Each structure stands twice: as structure tokens, then as C-alpha cells.
Amino acid sequence: MTKKLGENTFTDEDQASNVNEPFHTVDIAGIAIHSANAGIWIVDTETKDFLPSKRTKELFGYLPEEEMSLEDAISQIAEKHRGAVLKAMNSAFKKRGNLYIECPVVGYNDHQQRWLNVTGGFSESDASDTYFSGIVMDITVQKQNDLRRSKFIGMVSHELKTPLTALKAYVQMLNNWAKKQKDSFTIGALSKVDKQVKKMLNMINSLLNLSGAESGKIHLNKQEFMLNVLIGEVIEETLFLTSSHKIIMVPCEMIKVNADREKIEQVLVNLLSNAAKYSDNTSPIEIRCLRTEENVEVSIRDEGLGIIKEDIEKLFLPNYRVESKETEKITGFGIGLYLCSEIILRHEGKIWVESEFGKGSTFKFSLPLN
Ligand code: ADP
């Protein structure tokens, strides 16, 4: 690809160069791009000169002979996603990192909505290289299937939740009755049933939120509440479910937040149960709350497995689980952290982790106070 940026032409032949040549001289990347029906693009990160291939233009709804600048392409991205895409792109340009985004666009001429997957990076690590190039692919069908799957998950979880909620209420009634009878055997057995029902309800709530998050519908029912009181309740609940850990809450002042109490509770349940799940049964877990002028920051520290740097970057993606000898026996769906991040981002907060492999992890999130 020796074209000068700014010519704004890029033929399909450029994309799949040498397709008809004998195999040993064939440009394998070109063939792959051609077979995947992907578009390619290059941008000069300094001048913002943009060179899209024909297929890239087509995916953004432009005709092959029409000019399409980087700005034109960005303005076809659905408004709700545009800010996040710009942020990811600028950060990749600035930090010389890789770009991976999925976003819906509305075609310039055909007004068709398509989901695109855009990936890219610098070809040279050296800072003098200002050409950032990548590929773009149509993932509309895959997205529609994902949406159908998450609607199905949402429906099934909703149906499962109703009888479980009734079961929980009957367990409570029976427990009151057993206490009156001073029947310690029944009280003990009911406590075990209650524990399992709560675990199942937590899982179903995660699946329900997953279905909401995937269809872009996490609705927040904001209300004012005391965050430290909620943390206290979640600690009690976690102790009930995973009794052996020592959970320490470092005393903090009363902090009133305006947020969705149930969803923040779910974030805390996920982070605390992960801290317990991925650390030794007897090791301590510490929760802190810190109030700054504009935010409140909650941190949950464990002395467990810890996480390597390569995994940290992917931890908040849906269905991502660390694959190692240590984690293979620990069960999970890999959706907890993804949901935590979706919930916190919907509150315009931040979530991140600091970790050292073999020593432990500290998961932190912040919420704006106003
Ligand atoms: P799940 O626990 O169901 O697999 P999560 O989304 O909650 O899914 O977590 C994703 C992955 O992150 C986990 O599979 C685990 O490997 C890693 N992880 C999460 N929390 C911790 C922690 N406190 N310590 C070490 N690893 C963790």
C-alpha cells in the first residue's frame, strides 16, 4: 500500500492485492480481507488525512466515487455511541494503542442501519510513524442474533424469578413458624434453603441485567440513600453466603448518594463475592469508602490470586474469564464484572482494578456525588 493519503481512493484490488498470483507470492492478508468482505482504512493521525477503501465507504453508506473524510465517517455513527467511539479513537492515537470498537452507523446515502466492527493500530511502534490503519466489518447479523439471544435470556430469567421470589417468601414464613416452635432442626434446614435461594436470585438478577445491558437498556431508578448503610447490608449478606471470610469495613462517614440502590447493591455483591471466590477461605477482605469533593470512591481489596496485566485489560468485557490452573475449578459465567462496569458507566462513574499476580487485587469504583 504505497498510496499517498489524501488521494481518497482505494480500490478493491488494493485490498486483495495479488489474489490471482501463485500461492507463494500471494498476499495472505489481502485474501483474508477480501473473503471477509472487510473494508480497510488508513488515517494520518497528525494531519487527519483519511484514506478509506471502496468497501469502507460502502459500509458507511457512501458511493465509491464520493469523498469520505474521517469526520464524515464519524458523523454517520449513531449519536449515542459517537462520544465513546471518539474517546476510544483519540486514546488509541495518543497512547499508540490498539482500537477495537463495535458501533451502529446509519448509511449516508442508503440510510440503512448497520453494526460495524472497527479495529486498528499503528504498524510501527516507533513514534515517527503517524499512519494508523485498520479494518472495518459488517457485524449486523451477529448483533441481531446477540439481541435475540439476550431477549430470550431476559424472558427466561424473568419467568424463573417469579416462582423463586414466592419460594423465598414461604421460606421466611416457615422460618418464623419454626422459631415459634423452637424447632432448631427446621430453622437450620431453612437457613440452608434460604442461602441457596438467595444465590439463585443473585444469578438470575445478573442474567436479567445482562439482557438489559446487551440491548442497551439498563434503566436507572435513582433515589437518595446512604452508601455506607448499603455496604453494611451487602457485607452481612456476603457473610451469610460465604461465611468463612473475614470482611473488614474500614469505618467511613455517612455518604448520601443519588443512584439506583438495587443496581449499586448488585455491583457490591459481585465485587465482594469475587473477592471471596478468588481468594483463600481465611484471607481478609477490606472495604473502604472515600469521599472527595465531587465523588465517592469505594475499594474492595483481597489477598487472593491477583490478575496479570494482559487479563486486566479484558476483565470488564462480556463473558471474559481468566483461564489458568488456579481459576479452572472456580465456576462462573464471566458476566459479573461486565455488568458492574455497565452499571457504573450508566451512573457516569468509573470502575477499575489494581492487582498484583499472586498477591491480591483491589477493585475500585467511583460515583459522582451530584
Ligand atoms: P466470573 O467470576 O463469573 O467468572 P466476573 O466477570 O465476575 O466473572 O469476573 C471475570 C474474571 O475476572 C473471573 O473469571 C476471574 O478470573 C477474574 N476476577 C474477578 N475478580 C477477581 C478477584 N477479586 N481476584 C482475582 N481474579 C478476579
Short mmCIF file of N, CA, C and O in Angstrom, two decimals, residues 219-331:
data_model
loop_
_atom_site.label_atom_id
_atom_site.label_comp_id
_atom_site.label_asym_id
_atom_site.label_seq_id
_atom_site.Cartn_x
_atom_site.Cartn_y
_atom_site.Cartn_z
N HIS A 219 -32.04 0.51 32.80
CA HIS A 219 -32.80 1.66 33.30
C HIS A 219 -32.41 1.93 34.74
O HIS A 219 -32.33 1.00 35.55
N LEU A 220 -32.16 3.18 35.04
CA LEU A 220 -31.79 3.50 36.42
C LEU A 220 -33.00 4.08 37.16
O LEU A 220 -33.68 4.96 36.64
N ASN A 221 -33.28 3.51 38.34
CA ASN A 221 -34.30 4.10 39.21
C ASN A 221 -33.56 4.79 40.33
O ASN A 221 -33.28 4.20 41.38
N LYS A 222 -33.19 6.06 40.10
CA LYS A 222 -32.33 6.73 41.08
C LYS A 222 -33.12 7.15 42.31
O LYS A 222 -34.29 7.53 42.21
N GLN A 223 -32.47 7.07 43.45
CA GLN A 223 -33.04 7.54 44.71
C GLN A 223 -31.89 7.92 45.63
O GLN A 223 -30.75 7.48 45.40
N GLU A 224 -32.18 8.71 46.66
CA GLU A 224 -31.09 9.06 47.59
C GLU A 224 -31.00 7.99 48.66
O GLU A 224 -32.03 7.55 49.18
N PHE A 225 -29.79 7.56 48.95
CA PHE A 225 -29.61 6.59 50.04
C PHE A 225 -28.19 6.71 50.59
O PHE A 225 -27.33 7.35 49.97
N MET A 226 -28.00 6.11 51.76
CA MET A 226 -26.67 6.17 52.40
C MET A 226 -25.83 4.99 51.89
O MET A 226 -26.18 3.82 52.15
N LEU A 227 -24.75 5.30 51.21
CA LEU A 227 -23.94 4.26 50.59
C LEU A 227 -23.33 3.33 51.65
O LEU A 227 -23.30 2.12 51.49
N ASN A 228 -22.88 3.93 52.78
CA ASN A 228 -22.22 3.10 53.79
C ASN A 228 -23.19 2.12 54.44
O ASN A 228 -22.81 1.00 54.81
N VAL A 229 -24.51 2.52 54.51
CA VAL A 229 -25.51 1.60 55.07
C VAL A 229 -25.68 0.41 54.12
O VAL A 229 -25.69 -0.75 54.54
N LEU A 230 -25.75 0.72 52.81
CA LEU A 230 -25.89 -0.34 51.81
C LEU A 230 -24.69 -1.29 51.87
O LEU A 230 -24.86 -2.51 51.84
N ILE A 231 -23.48 -0.72 52.01
CA ILE A 231 -22.29 -1.58 52.07
C ILE A 231 -22.38 -2.53 53.27
O ILE A 231 -22.11 -3.73 53.15
N GLY A 232 -22.85 -2.00 54.40
CA GLY A 232 -23.01 -2.82 55.61
C GLY A 232 -23.97 -4.00 55.33
O GLY A 232 -23.68 -5.15 55.69
N GLU A 233 -25.07 -3.70 54.64
CA GLU A 233 -26.06 -4.76 54.34
C GLU A 233 -25.45 -5.82 53.42
O GLU A 233 -25.65 -7.02 53.63
N VAL A 234 -24.67 -5.35 52.42
CA VAL A 234 -24.10 -6.31 51.46
C VAL A 234 -23.05 -7.19 52.16
O VAL A 234 -22.95 -8.39 51.88
N ILE A 235 -22.31 -6.58 53.10
CA ILE A 235 -21.31 -7.39 53.83
C ILE A 235 -22.02 -8.51 54.60
O ILE A 235 -21.63 -9.68 54.54
N GLU A 236 -23.12 -8.15 55.27
CA GLU A 236 -23.86 -9.16 56.05
C GLU A 236 -24.35 -10.29 55.16
O GLU A 236 -24.23 -11.46 55.49
N GLU A 237 -24.88 -9.89 54.02
CA GLU A 237 -25.40 -10.86 53.04
C GLU A 237 -24.27 -11.77 52.54
O GLU A 237 -24.44 -12.98 52.47
N THR A 238 -23.10 -11.17 52.23
CA THR A 238 -21.98 -11.98 51.72
C THR A 238 -21.49 -12.94 52.81
O THR A 238 -21.17 -14.09 52.53
N LEU A 239 -21.45 -12.44 54.06
CA LEU A 239 -21.01 -13.31 55.14
C LEU A 239 -21.95 -14.49 55.30
O LEU A 239 -21.54 -15.62 55.56
N PHE A 240 -23.26 -14.23 55.08
CA PHE A 240 -24.26 -15.28 55.18
C PHE A 240 -24.02 -16.34 54.10
O PHE A 240 -24.13 -17.54 54.33
N LEU A 241 -23.62 -15.86 52.89
CA LEU A 241 -23.45 -16.80 51.77
C LEU A 241 -22.07 -17.46 51.75
O LEU A 241 -21.94 -18.58 51.28
N THR A 242 -21.02 -16.76 52.22
CA THR A 242 -19.66 -17.34 52.14
C THR A 242 -18.98 -17.25 53.50
O THR A 242 -17.86 -16.79 53.59
N SER A 243 -19.66 -17.72 54.51
CA SER A 243 -19.33 -17.47 55.91
C SER A 243 -17.86 -17.42 56.34
O SER A 243 -17.52 -16.72 57.28
N SER A 244 -16.93 -18.15 55.65
CA SER A 244 -15.60 -18.31 56.24
C SER A 244 -14.69 -17.07 56.15
O SER A 244 -13.70 -16.98 56.86
N HIS A 245 -14.97 -16.14 55.26
CA HIS A 245 -14.06 -15.00 55.10
C HIS A 245 -14.20 -13.97 56.21
O HIS A 245 -15.26 -13.82 56.80
N LYS A 246 -13.08 -13.24 56.39
CA LYS A 246 -13.13 -12.15 57.36
C LYS A 246 -13.28 -10.85 56.55
O LYS A 246 -12.37 -10.49 55.78
N ILE A 247 -14.44 -10.19 56.67
CA ILE A 247 -14.64 -8.98 55.88
C ILE A 247 -14.55 -7.76 56.81
O ILE A 247 -15.29 -7.67 57.79
N ILE A 248 -13.61 -6.88 56.49
CA ILE A 248 -13.41 -5.71 57.36
C ILE A 248 -13.90 -4.47 56.64
O ILE A 248 -13.48 -4.19 55.52
N MET A 249 -14.78 -3.71 57.32
CA MET A 249 -15.16 -2.44 56.70
C MET A 249 -14.45 -1.33 57.46
O MET A 249 -14.67 -1.14 58.66
N VAL A 250 -13.60 -0.63 56.78
CA VAL A 250 -12.89 0.48 57.41
C VAL A 250 -13.94 1.59 57.63
O VAL A 250 -14.62 1.98 56.68
N PRO A 251 -14.13 2.04 58.89
CA PRO A 251 -15.21 2.99 59.15
C PRO A 251 -15.13 4.22 58.24
O PRO A 251 -14.04 4.74 57.98
N CYS A 252 -16.26 4.63 57.75
CA CYS A 252 -16.28 5.84 56.93
C CYS A 252 -17.50 6.68 57.31
O CYS A 252 -18.43 6.19 57.94
N GLU A 253 -17.45 7.95 56.91
CA GLU A 253 -18.56 8.85 57.28
C GLU A 253 -19.83 8.47 56.52
O GLU A 253 -19.79 7.68 55.57
N MET A 254 -20.97 9.03 56.95
CA MET A 254 -22.23 8.79 56.25
C MET A 254 -22.14 9.47 54.88
O MET A 254 -21.82 10.66 54.81
N ILE A 255 -22.35 8.71 53.83
CA ILE A 255 -22.26 9.32 52.48
C ILE A 255 -23.58 9.11 51.74
O ILE A 255 -23.97 7.96 51.46
N LYS A 256 -24.23 10.25 51.47
CA LYS A 256 -25.51 10.15 50.75
C LYS A 256 -25.24 10.21 49.24
O LYS A 256 -24.54 11.10 48.76
N VAL A 257 -25.77 9.22 48.49
CA VAL A 257 -25.62 9.27 47.03
C VAL A 257 -26.99 9.24 46.37
O VAL A 257 -27.99 8.84 46.99
N ASN A 258 -27.03 9.70 45.13
CA ASN A 258 -28.26 9.63 44.36
C ASN A 258 -28.01 8.66 43.22
O ASN A 258 -27.37 8.99 42.24
N ALA A 259 -28.48 7.40 43.42
CA ALA A 259 -28.15 6.36 42.44
C ALA A 259 -29.23 5.27 42.50
O ALA A 259 -30.15 5.35 43.30
N ASP A 260 -29.08 4.27 41.63
CA ASP A 260 -30.03 3.15 41.65
C ASP A 260 -29.56 2.17 42.72
O ASP A 260 -28.56 1.46 42.54
N ARG A 261 -30.27 2.13 43.86
CA ARG A 261 -29.81 1.37 45.02
C ARG A 261 -29.65 -0.12 44.69
O ARG A 261 -28.64 -0.74 45.02
N GLU A 262 -30.65 -0.68 43.98
CA GLU A 262 -30.60 -2.11 43.68
C GLU A 262 -29.40 -2.46 42.79
O GLU A 262 -28.74 -3.48 42.99
N LYS A 263 -29.10 -1.56 41.82
CA LYS A 263 -28.02 -1.87 40.88
C LYS A 263 -26.66 -1.69 41.56
O LYS A 263 -25.74 -2.47 41.32
N ILE A 264 -26.54 -0.65 42.40
CA ILE A 264 -25.26 -0.48 43.12
C ILE A 264 -25.08 -1.65 44.09
O ILE A 264 -23.96 -2.14 44.27
N GLU A 265 -26.19 -2.14 44.64
CA GLU A 265 -26.10 -3.31 45.51
C GLU A 265 -25.54 -4.49 44.71
O GLU A 265 -24.68 -5.22 45.19
N GLN A 266 -26.01 -4.62 43.47
CA GLN A 266 -25.51 -5.72 42.66
C GLN A 266 -24.02 -5.61 42.35
O GLN A 266 -23.29 -6.60 42.36
N VAL A 267 -23.57 -4.37 42.13
CA VAL A 267 -22.13 -4.16 41.89
C VAL A 267 -21.35 -4.61 43.13
O VAL A 267 -20.37 -5.35 43.04
N LEU A 268 -21.83 -4.16 44.31
CA LEU A 268 -21.12 -4.51 45.54
C LEU A 268 -21.15 -6.02 45.79
O LEU A 268 -20.14 -6.62 46.17
N VAL A 269 -22.32 -6.65 45.55
CA VAL A 269 -22.42 -8.11 45.73
C VAL A 269 -21.43 -8.81 44.80
O VAL A 269 -20.68 -9.70 45.22
N ASN A 270 -21.37 -8.37 43.53
CA ASN A 270 -20.46 -9.01 42.57
C ASN A 270 -19.00 -8.86 43.00
O ASN A 270 -18.24 -9.83 43.00
N LEU A 271 -18.62 -7.62 43.37
CA LEU A 271 -17.20 -7.38 43.70
C LEU A 271 -16.81 -8.11 44.99
O LEU A 271 -15.72 -8.69 45.07
N LEU A 272 -17.74 -8.10 45.97
CA LEU A 272 -17.41 -8.77 47.23
C LEU A 272 -17.39 -10.29 47.05
O LEU A 272 -16.51 -10.97 47.58
N SER A 273 -18.36 -10.82 46.27
CA SER A 273 -18.35 -12.28 46.13
C SER A 273 -17.16 -12.72 45.29
O SER A 273 -16.61 -13.80 45.53
N ASN A 274 -16.71 -11.88 44.33
CA ASN A 274 -15.50 -12.22 43.58
C ASN A 274 -14.28 -12.23 44.52
O ASN A 274 -13.43 -13.12 44.43
N ALA A 275 -14.20 -11.21 45.38
CA ALA A 275 -13.07 -11.13 46.32
C ALA A 275 -13.02 -12.41 47.16
O ALA A 275 -11.93 -12.95 47.43
N ALA A 276 -14.22 -12.91 47.54
CA ALA A 276 -14.25 -14.13 48.36
C ALA A 276 -13.94 -15.35 47.51
O ALA A 276 -13.18 -16.24 47.92
N LYS A 277 -14.50 -15.35 46.28
CA LYS A 277 -14.37 -16.52 45.39
C LYS A 277 -12.92 -16.74 44.94
O LYS A 277 -12.47 -17.86 44.83
N TYR A 278 -12.20 -15.63 44.69
CA TYR A 278 -10.85 -15.76 44.12
C TYR A 278 -9.76 -15.56 45.18
O TYR A 278 -8.66 -15.13 44.87
N SER A 279 -10.11 -15.83 46.45
CA SER A 279 -9.06 -15.78 47.48
C SER A 279 -9.26 -16.93 48.46
O SER A 279 -10.32 -17.57 48.48
N ASP A 280 -8.24 -17.14 49.24
CA ASP A 280 -8.26 -18.22 50.21
C ASP A 280 -9.38 -18.00 51.22
O ASP A 280 -9.67 -16.86 51.60
N ASN A 281 -10.01 -19.11 51.67
CA ASN A 281 -11.15 -19.01 52.59
C ASN A 281 -10.93 -18.18 53.84
O ASN A 281 -11.86 -17.63 54.41
N THR A 282 -9.67 -18.16 54.31
CA THR A 282 -9.44 -17.49 55.59
C THR A 282 -8.82 -16.09 55.41
O THR A 282 -8.62 -15.37 56.38
N SER A 283 -8.52 -15.72 54.17
CA SER A 283 -7.82 -14.43 54.00
C SER A 283 -8.80 -13.26 54.12
O SER A 283 -9.99 -13.39 53.83
N PRO A 284 -8.29 -12.10 54.59
CA PRO A 284 -9.20 -10.98 54.83
C PRO A 284 -9.60 -10.24 53.56
O PRO A 284 -8.87 -10.25 52.56
N ILE A 285 -10.76 -9.59 53.61
CA ILE A 285 -11.22 -8.72 52.53
C ILE A 285 -11.52 -7.37 53.19
O ILE A 285 -12.17 -7.34 54.25
N GLU A 286 -11.05 -6.30 52.57
CA GLU A 286 -11.22 -4.99 53.21
C GLU A 286 -11.99 -4.04 52.28
O GLU A 286 -11.69 -3.95 51.10
N ILE A 287 -13.00 -3.37 52.86
CA ILE A 287 -13.76 -2.40 52.06
C ILE A 287 -13.55 -1.01 52.63
O ILE A 287 -13.62 -0.80 53.84
N ARG A 288 -13.29 -0.08 51.73
CA ARG A 288 -13.11 1.32 52.14
C ARG A 288 -14.01 2.21 51.31
O ARG A 288 -14.32 1.90 50.16
N CYS A 289 -14.36 3.35 51.90
CA CYS A 289 -15.14 4.36 51.21
C CYS A 289 -14.40 5.68 51.37
O CYS A 289 -13.97 6.00 52.47
N LEU A 290 -14.22 6.39 50.30
CA LEU A 290 -13.50 7.64 50.41
C LEU A 290 -14.30 8.73 49.72
O LEU A 290 -14.70 8.55 48.56
N ARG A 291 -14.53 9.83 50.44
CA ARG A 291 -15.31 10.90 49.84
C ARG A 291 -14.37 12.02 49.39
O ARG A 291 -13.53 12.48 50.16
N THR A 292 -14.49 12.40 48.12
CA THR A 292 -13.73 13.57 47.68
C THR A 292 -14.75 14.67 47.42
O THR A 292 -15.93 14.49 47.69
N GLU A 293 -14.29 15.78 46.86
CA GLU A 293 -15.22 16.90 46.67
C GLU A 293 -16.39 16.54 45.75
O GLU A 293 -17.53 16.84 46.03
N GLU A 294 -16.05 15.80 44.67
CA GLU A 294 -17.09 15.53 43.67
C GLU A 294 -17.54 14.08 43.59
O GLU A 294 -18.57 13.78 43.00
N ASN A 295 -16.73 13.19 44.17
CA ASN A 295 -17.04 11.75 44.02
C ASN A 295 -16.99 11.01 45.33
O ASN A 295 -16.44 11.50 46.31
N VAL A 296 -17.53 9.79 45.27
CA VAL A 296 -17.25 8.87 46.36
C VAL A 296 -16.57 7.67 45.71
O VAL A 296 -16.97 7.23 44.63
N GLU A 297 -15.51 7.19 46.38
CA GLU A 297 -14.75 6.07 45.80
C GLU A 297 -14.84 4.89 46.76
O GLU A 297 -14.59 5.03 47.94
N VAL A 298 -15.24 3.73 46.23
CA VAL A 298 -15.33 2.52 47.06
C VAL A 298 -14.25 1.56 46.58
O VAL A 298 -14.08 1.38 45.37
N SER A 299 -13.51 0.97 47.53
CA SER A 299 -12.50 -0.01 47.10
C SER A 299 -12.67 -1.30 47.90
O SER A 299 -13.00 -1.29 49.08
N ILE A 300 -12.48 -2.40 47.20
CA ILE A 300 -12.62 -3.74 47.81
C ILE A 300 -11.31 -4.48 47.57
O ILE A 300 -10.96 -4.78 46.43
N ARG A 301 -10.59 -4.71 48.64
CA ARG A 301 -9.24 -5.30 48.50
C ARG A 301 -9.22 -6.74 49.00
O ARG A 301 -9.76 -7.04 50.07
N ASP A 302 -8.63 -7.63 48.20
CA ASP A 302 -8.49 -9.01 48.69
C ASP A 302 -7.02 -9.42 48.60
O ASP A 302 -6.22 -8.74 47.96
N GLU A 303 -6.70 -10.52 49.29
CA GLU A 303 -5.32 -11.03 49.23
C GLU A 303 -5.31 -12.36 48.49
O GLU A 303 -4.72 -13.33 48.93
N GLY A 304 -6.04 -12.37 47.36
CA GLY A 304 -6.25 -13.62 46.64
C GLY A 304 -5.28 -13.85 45.49
O GLY A 304 -4.11 -13.46 45.55
N LEU A 305 -5.82 -14.45 44.41
CA LEU A 305 -4.99 -14.89 43.27
C LEU A 305 -4.25 -13.76 42.57
O LEU A 305 -3.15 -13.95 42.05
N GLY A 306 -4.87 -12.58 42.52
CA GLY A 306 -4.28 -11.49 41.73
C GLY A 306 -4.49 -11.76 40.25
O GLY A 306 -4.91 -12.85 39.85
N ILE A 307 -4.23 -10.74 39.43
CA ILE A 307 -4.52 -10.87 38.00
C ILE A 307 -3.34 -10.31 37.20
O ILE A 307 -2.80 -9.26 37.55
N ILE A 308 -2.95 -11.00 36.13
CA ILE A 308 -1.82 -10.49 35.32
C ILE A 308 -2.30 -9.34 34.42
O ILE A 308 -3.49 -9.23 34.12
N LYS A 309 -1.33 -8.50 33.99
CA LYS A 309 -1.64 -7.27 33.25
C LYS A 309 -2.46 -7.54 31.99
O LYS A 309 -3.43 -6.84 31.70
N GLU A 310 -2.11 -8.59 31.24
CA GLU A 310 -2.82 -8.89 29.98
C GLU A 310 -4.29 -9.16 30.24
O GLU A 310 -5.14 -8.85 29.41
N ASP A 311 -4.61 -9.78 31.38
CA ASP A 311 -6.02 -10.09 31.67
C ASP A 311 -6.76 -8.87 32.18
O ASP A 311 -7.95 -8.71 31.92
N ILE A 312 -6.05 -8.00 32.90
CA ILE A 312 -6.69 -6.81 33.47
C ILE A 312 -7.40 -6.02 32.37
O ILE A 312 -8.52 -5.56 32.54
N GLU A 313 -6.75 -5.91 31.19
CA GLU A 313 -7.31 -5.10 30.11
C GLU A 313 -8.63 -5.66 29.60
O GLU A 313 -9.45 -4.92 29.08
N LYS A 314 -8.84 -6.96 29.76
CA LYS A 314 -10.04 -7.57 29.16
C LYS A 314 -11.10 -7.95 30.19
O LYS A 314 -12.18 -8.43 29.85
N LEU A 315 -10.79 -7.74 31.45
CA LEU A 315 -11.64 -8.21 32.54
C LEU A 315 -13.08 -7.74 32.49
O LEU A 315 -14.01 -8.44 32.88
N PHE A 316 -13.29 -6.51 31.98
CA PHE A 316 -14.64 -5.94 32.01
C PHE A 316 -15.42 -6.22 30.72
O PHE A 316 -16.49 -5.65 30.51
N LEU A 317 -14.86 -7.08 29.85
CA LEU A 317 -15.58 -7.45 28.62
C LEU A 317 -16.56 -8.58 28.94
O LEU A 317 -16.31 -9.39 29.83
N PRO A 318 -17.70 -8.65 28.18
CA PRO A 318 -18.67 -9.71 28.48
C PRO A 318 -18.07 -11.10 28.24
O PRO A 318 -17.30 -11.29 27.29
N ASN A 319 -18.44 -12.03 29.12
CA ASN A 319 -18.03 -13.44 29.03
C ASN A 319 -16.53 -13.68 29.13
O ASN A 319 -16.06 -14.74 28.74
N TYR A 320 -15.76 -12.70 29.63
CA TYR A 320 -14.32 -12.92 29.76
C TYR A 320 -14.01 -13.57 31.10
O TYR A 320 -14.40 -13.07 32.15
N ARG A 321 -13.31 -14.70 31.06
CA ARG A 321 -12.86 -15.35 32.29
C ARG A 321 -11.36 -15.62 32.15
O ARG A 321 -10.89 -15.98 31.07
N VAL A 322 -10.65 -15.42 33.25
CA VAL A 322 -9.21 -15.71 33.21
C VAL A 322 -9.04 -17.23 33.15
O VAL A 322 -9.67 -17.96 33.92
N GLU A 323 -8.23 -17.68 32.20
CA GLU A 323 -8.02 -19.13 32.10
C GLU A 323 -6.66 -19.49 32.67
O GLU A 323 -5.63 -19.13 32.10
N SER A 324 -6.67 -20.13 33.84
CA SER A 324 -5.40 -20.56 34.42
C SER A 324 -5.66 -21.79 35.29
O SER A 324 -6.82 -22.16 35.52
N LYS A 325 -4.57 -22.38 35.74
CA LYS A 325 -4.69 -23.59 36.56
C LYS A 325 -5.48 -23.26 37.84
O LYS A 325 -6.27 -24.04 38.31
N GLU A 326 -5.24 -22.05 38.36
CA GLU A 326 -5.87 -21.65 39.63
C GLU A 326 -7.37 -21.40 39.47
O GLU A 326 -8.15 -21.65 40.38
N THR A 327 -7.78 -20.87 38.29
CA THR A 327 -9.19 -20.48 38.16
C THR A 327 -10.06 -21.58 37.55
O THR A 327 -11.27 -21.47 37.53
N GLU A 328 -9.41 -22.65 37.03
CA GLU A 328 -10.22 -23.61 36.27
C GLU A 328 -11.29 -24.32 37.12
O GLU A 328 -12.31 -24.75 36.58
N LYS A 329 -11.06 -24.40 38.44
CA LYS A 329 -12.05 -25.10 39.25
C LYS A 329 -13.09 -24.14 39.85
O LYS A 329 -14.00 -24.55 40.54
N ILE A 330 -12.90 -22.84 39.61
CA ILE A 330 -13.84 -21.86 40.16
C ILE A 330 -14.89 -21.55 39.09
O ILE A 330 -14.55 -21.13 37.99
N THR A 331 -16.15 -21.79 39.43
CA THR A 331 -17.18 -21.65 38.39
C THR A 331 -17.67 -20.20 38.27
O THR A 331 -17.57 -19.41 39.21
#
